[in-house]
Each structure stands twice: as C-alpha cells, then as structure tokens.
Amino acid sequence: MTPPSVVLLSVGYECFPTVDDLLDVLLAAGVERVVDVRDLPQSRRPGFSRRALESSLADAGIVYEHRRELGNPREIREIYRAGDVAGGRERYRAQLLGERAWALDALAAAAAERPTAMLCLEADQARCHRDVIAEELARLHPAIRVD
C-alpha cells in the first residue's frame, strides 16, 4: 500500500493561550492555509474570531478559509458536550456524508494544493467532529493523512 502523500494538520486552538502561540505551531509545521471547520467562526477568546484570526494569519503569510459546510451545528455540538461522543459522531457523520459529502473532496483538494491545517476549538480531536472528518478523508482520499 502506498503511504499517504499529503498531510493535513488538525488543530484545536483551545490549547493555545494566544493566537501567536498557534501561529508558532502552524509556521513550524509549514502550514500555508488554515481551513476553519467551525460552524460559526466566533470565539470568546481574543484573536480567535474570524476577522481577527484571518488578519493574524494573513500577517504571517497564511491563507484563511472558513468552511461552514464542515462545521458542527449547535444541536450536534450539544450531544458532544453532554458526554455522548459516540452519538455526536454518528449524527455528524450522517450529516457530513449526506448533503455535505462534497465538502470532503474540497478539503482534500485544498490540502493537496498547499500545506493545510483544519482548525476548530476542541483540543482533543477524539472528542471533536474533526475526528470524523479525518476518518472520512482517510477512507475517501487515502493519499491524505491527518495529523
């Protein structure tokens, strides 16, 4: 089997005290594009809402894209927050593979074009919809590995 030739970085900004800390990691990894997979790119944490984050990334030479179609809607986020990670994953996967399946192809194409990171809040990918995205990308696009 051929090893993956494209690496997509998966990042939860919850573990970064500041945007500069996030930028340090992204730049060290050679990331040139950040795909924000939050449903709503808002944050109570300074610097992590869409406009501020986009500006900071641009200053560092990193392209920002918000992909709401990959976001986890409130009703499914609430399932995760209630501690039912398996239930949340099941509901998110059904949504993703239904009307939003095209978004996985778009993310794969973006990652193949330039070094890319997908970003949302949750630090622990295993408790996040990013994990479902990673699994489905691996299944549908075996040339991509999510780290």
PDB file of N, CA and C in Angstrom, residues 42-87:
ATOM      1  N   GLN A  42     -16.759  32.142  15.524  1.00  0.00           N
ATOM      2  CA  GLN A  42     -16.743  33.131  16.600  1.00  0.00           C
ATOM      3  C   GLN A  42     -16.071  32.511  17.810  1.00  0.00           C
ATOM      4  N   SER A  43     -15.513  33.370  18.658  1.00  0.00           N
ATOM      5  CA  SER A  43     -14.861  32.876  19.867  1.00  0.00           C
ATOM      6  C   SER A  43     -14.911  33.946  20.942  1.00  0.00           C
ATOM      7  N   ARG A  44     -15.032  33.499  22.161  1.00  0.00           N
ATOM      8  CA  ARG A  44     -14.926  34.422  23.294  1.00  0.00           C
ATOM      9  C   ARG A  44     -13.464  34.756  23.592  1.00  0.00           C
ATOM     10  N   ARG A  45     -12.581  33.960  23.041  1.00  0.00           N
ATOM     11  CA  ARG A  45     -11.154  34.165  23.280  1.00  0.00           C
ATOM     12  C   ARG A  45     -10.618  35.197  22.303  1.00  0.00           C
ATOM     13  N   PRO A  46      -9.949  36.203  22.824  1.00  0.00           N
ATOM     14  CA  PRO A  46      -9.426  37.272  21.953  1.00  0.00           C
ATOM     15  C   PRO A  46      -8.523  36.717  20.842  1.00  0.00           C
ATOM     16  N   GLY A  47      -8.804  37.178  19.624  1.00  0.00           N
ATOM     17  CA  GLY A  47      -7.964  36.822  18.490  1.00  0.00           C
ATOM     18  C   GLY A  47      -8.401  35.599  17.717  1.00  0.00           C
ATOM     19  N   PHE A  48      -9.385  34.851  18.228  1.00  0.00           N
ATOM     20  CA  PHE A  48      -9.753  33.596  17.579  1.00  0.00           C
ATOM     21  C   PHE A  48     -11.070  33.670  16.813  1.00  0.00           C
ATOM     22  N   SER A  49     -11.716  34.828  16.789  1.00  0.00           N
ATOM     23  CA  SER A  49     -12.886  35.009  15.929  1.00  0.00           C
ATOM     24  C   SER A  49     -12.405  35.244  14.506  1.00  0.00           C
ATOM     25  N   ARG A  50     -13.297  35.048  13.571  1.00  0.00           N
ATOM     26  CA  ARG A  50     -12.922  35.021  12.154  1.00  0.00           C
ATOM     27  C   ARG A  50     -12.060  36.199  11.699  1.00  0.00           C
ATOM     28  N   ARG A  51     -12.529  37.409  11.868  1.00  0.00           N
ATOM     29  CA  ARG A  51     -11.793  38.563  11.316  1.00  0.00           C
ATOM     30  C   ARG A  51     -10.409  38.729  11.947  1.00  0.00           C
ATOM     31  N   ALA A  52     -10.344  38.625  13.255  1.00  0.00           N
ATOM     32  CA  ALA A  52      -9.054  38.773  13.935  1.00  0.00           C
ATOM     33  C   ALA A  52      -8.110  37.641  13.549  1.00  0.00           C
ATOM     34  N   LEU A  53      -8.622  36.417  13.527  1.00  0.00           N
ATOM     35  CA  LEU A  53      -7.795  35.265  13.165  1.00  0.00           C
ATOM     36  C   LEU A  53      -7.320  35.377  11.718  1.00  0.00           C
ATOM     37  N   GLU A  54      -8.234  35.734  10.837  1.00  0.00           N
ATOM     38  CA  GLU A  54      -7.873  35.886   9.425  1.00  0.00           C
ATOM     39  C   GLU A  54      -6.774  36.932   9.247  1.00  0.00           C
ATOM     40  N   SER A  55      -6.870  38.023   9.979  1.00  0.00           N
ATOM     41  CA  SER A  55      -5.870  39.083   9.899  1.00  0.00           C
ATOM     42  C   SER A  55      -4.508  38.611  10.419  1.00  0.00           C
ATOM     43  N   SER A  56      -4.511  37.938  11.560  1.00  0.00           N
ATOM     44  CA  SER A  56      -3.250  37.434  12.133  1.00  0.00           C
ATOM     45  C   SER A  56      -2.594  36.411  11.213  1.00  0.00           C
ATOM     46  N   LEU A  57      -3.412  35.532  10.656  1.00  0.00           N
ATOM     47  CA  LEU A  57      -2.876  34.531   9.728  1.00  0.00           C
ATOM     48  C   LEU A  57      -2.302  35.198   8.482  1.00  0.00           C
ATOM     49  N   ALA A  58      -3.015  36.169   7.946  1.00  0.00           N
ATOM     50  CA  ALA A  58      -2.536  36.880   6.749  1.00  0.00           C
ATOM     51  C   ALA A  58      -1.202  37.564   7.027  1.00  0.00           C
ATOM     52  N   ASP A  59      -1.077  38.176   8.199  1.00  0.00           N
ATOM     53  CA  ASP A  59       0.192  38.825   8.562  1.00  0.00           C
ATOM     54  C   ASP A  59       1.344  37.828   8.600  1.00  0.00           C
ATOM     55  N   ALA A  60       1.020  36.560   8.885  1.00  0.00           N
ATOM     56  CA  ALA A  60       2.039  35.505   8.936  1.00  0.00           C
ATOM     57  C   ALA A  60       2.198  34.807   7.591  1.00  0.00           C
ATOM     58  N   GLY A  61       1.450  35.250   6.577  1.00  0.00           N
ATOM     59  CA  GLY A  61       1.551  34.641   5.256  1.00  0.00           C
ATOM     60  C   GLY A  61       0.727  33.375   5.092  1.00  0.00           C
ATOM     61  N   ILE A  62      -0.282  33.199   5.925  1.00  0.00           N
ATOM     62  CA  ILE A  62      -1.126  32.007   5.887  1.00  0.00           C
ATOM     63  C   ILE A  62      -2.524  32.406   5.406  1.00  0.00           C
ATOM     64  N   VAL A  63      -3.031  31.671   4.441  1.00  0.00           N
ATOM     65  CA  VAL A  63      -4.366  31.912   3.896  1.00  0.00           C
ATOM     66  C   VAL A  63      -5.404  31.332   4.861  1.00  0.00           C
ATOM     67  N   TYR A  64      -6.501  32.062   5.050  1.00  0.00           N
ATOM     68  CA  TYR A  64      -7.604  31.615   5.907  1.00  0.00           C
ATOM     69  C   TYR A  64      -8.828  31.333   5.045  1.00  0.00           C
ATOM     70  N   GLU A  65      -9.489  30.194   5.313  1.00  0.00           N
ATOM     71  CA  GLU A  65     -10.758  29.870   4.661  1.00  0.00           C
ATOM     72  C   GLU A  65     -11.716  29.342   5.713  1.00  0.00           C
ATOM     73  N   HIS A  66     -12.912  29.856   5.730  1.00  0.00           N
ATOM     74  CA  HIS A  66     -13.953  29.299   6.592  1.00  0.00           C
ATOM     75  C   HIS A  66     -14.795  28.359   5.753  1.00  0.00           C
ATOM     76  N   ARG A  67     -14.960  27.126   6.215  1.00  0.00           N
ATOM     77  CA  ARG A  67     -15.765  26.125   5.515  1.00  0.00           C
ATOM     78  C   ARG A  67     -16.915  25.705   6.432  1.00  0.00           C
ATOM     79  N   ARG A  68     -17.967  26.526   6.442  1.00  0.00           N
ATOM     80  CA  ARG A  68     -19.105  26.250   7.317  1.00  0.00           C
ATOM     81  C   ARG A  68     -19.711  24.876   7.042  1.00  0.00           C
ATOM     82  N   GLU A  69     -19.638  24.437   5.796  1.00  0.00           N
ATOM     83  CA  GLU A  69     -20.215  23.146   5.448  1.00  0.00           C
ATOM     84  C   GLU A  69     -19.544  21.990   6.185  1.00  0.00           C
ATOM     85  N   LEU A  70     -18.367  22.210   6.733  1.00  0.00           N
ATOM     86  CA  LEU A  70     -17.685  21.203   7.549  1.00  0.00           C
ATOM     87  C   LEU A  70     -17.899  21.449   9.043  1.00  0.00           C
ATOM     88  N   GLY A  71     -18.634  22.488   9.368  1.00  0.00           N
ATOM     89  CA  GLY A  71     -18.878  22.829  10.760  1.00  0.00           C
ATOM     90  C   GLY A  71     -19.822  21.847  11.443  1.00  0.00           C
ATOM     91  N   ASN A  72     -19.759  21.870  12.753  1.00  0.00           N
ATOM     92  CA  ASN A  72     -20.591  21.013  13.582  1.00  0.00           C
ATOM     93  C   ASN A  72     -21.718  21.878  14.155  1.00  0.00           C
ATOM     94  N   PRO A  73     -22.955  21.697  13.676  1.00  0.00           N
ATOM     95  CA  PRO A  73     -24.039  22.567  14.126  1.00  0.00           C
ATOM     96  C   PRO A  73     -24.343  22.408  15.617  1.00  0.00           C
ATOM     97  N   ARG A  74     -24.941  23.444  16.160  1.00  0.00           N
ATOM     98  CA  ARG A  74     -25.204  23.517  17.598  1.00  0.00           C
ATOM     99  C   ARG A  74     -25.864  22.255  18.144  1.00  0.00           C
ATOM    100  N   GLU A  75     -26.892  21.748  17.480  1.00  0.00           N
ATOM    101  CA  GLU A  75     -27.618  20.593  18.016  1.00  0.00           C
ATOM    102  C   GLU A  75     -26.715  19.363  18.143  1.00  0.00           C
ATOM    103  N   ILE A  76     -25.751  19.219  17.260  1.00  0.00           N
ATOM    104  CA  ILE A  76     -24.825  18.087  17.362  1.00  0.00           C
ATOM    105  C   ILE A  76     -23.726  18.404  18.373  1.00  0.00           C
ATOM    106  N   ARG A  77     -23.268  19.654  18.426  1.00  0.00           N
ATOM    107  CA  ARG A  77     -22.280  20.038  19.451  1.00  0.00           C
ATOM    108  C   ARG A  77     -22.826  19.750  20.838  1.00  0.00           C
ATOM    109  N   GLU A  78     -24.104  19.983  21.041  1.00  0.00           N
ATOM    110  CA  GLU A  78     -24.720  19.735  22.355  1.00  0.00           C
ATOM    111  C   GLU A  78     -24.660  18.257  22.726  1.00  0.00           C
ATOM    112  N   ILE A  79     -24.760  17.380  21.757  1.00  0.00           N
ATOM    113  CA  ILE A  79     -24.638  15.937  22.027  1.00  0.00           C
ATOM    114  C   ILE A  79     -23.226  15.631  22.529  1.00  0.00           C
ATOM    115  N   TYR A  80     -22.219  16.182  21.858  1.00  0.00           N
ATOM    116  CA  TYR A  80     -20.831  16.009  22.306  1.00  0.00           C
ATOM    117  C   TYR A  80     -20.668  16.558  23.729  1.00  0.00           C
ATOM    118  N   ARG A  81     -21.129  17.780  23.946  1.00  0.00           N
ATOM    119  CA  ARG A  81     -20.975  18.422  25.264  1.00  0.00           C
ATOM    120  C   ARG A  81     -21.652  17.644  26.379  1.00  0.00           C
ATOM    121  N   ALA A  82     -22.732  16.953  26.070  1.00  0.00           N
ATOM    122  CA  ALA A  82     -23.442  16.155  27.069  1.00  0.00           C
ATOM    123  C   ALA A  82     -22.683  14.870  27.405  1.00  0.00           C
ATOM    124  N   GLY A  83     -21.573  14.638  26.728  1.00  0.00           N
ATOM    125  CA  GLY A  83     -20.747  13.466  27.011  1.00  0.00           C
ATOM    126  C   GLY A  83     -21.012  12.281  26.102  1.00  0.00           C
ATOM    127  N   ASP A  84     -21.952  12.406  25.175  1.00  0.00           N
ATOM    128  CA  ASP A  84     -22.266  11.321  24.251  1.00  0.00           C
ATOM    129  C   ASP A  84     -21.457  11.509  22.963  1.00  0.00           C
ATOM    130  N   VAL A  85     -20.162  11.273  23.065  1.00  0.00           N
ATOM    131  CA  VAL A  85     -19.278  11.469  21.919  1.00  0.00           C
ATOM    132  C   VAL A  85     -19.673  10.538  20.773  1.00  0.00           C
ATOM    133  N   ALA A  86     -19.980   9.282  21.086  1.00  0.00           N
ATOM    134  CA  ALA A  86     -20.363   8.332  20.035  1.00  0.00           C
ATOM    135  C   ALA A  86     -21.629   8.801  19.323  1.00  0.00           C
ATOM    136  N   GLY A  87     -22.595   9.286  20.072  1.00  0.00           N
ATOM    137  CA  GLY A  87     -23.827   9.794  19.473  1.00  0.00           C
ATOM    138  C   GLY A  87     -23.571  11.024  18.618  1.00  0.00           C
TER     139      GLY A  87
END
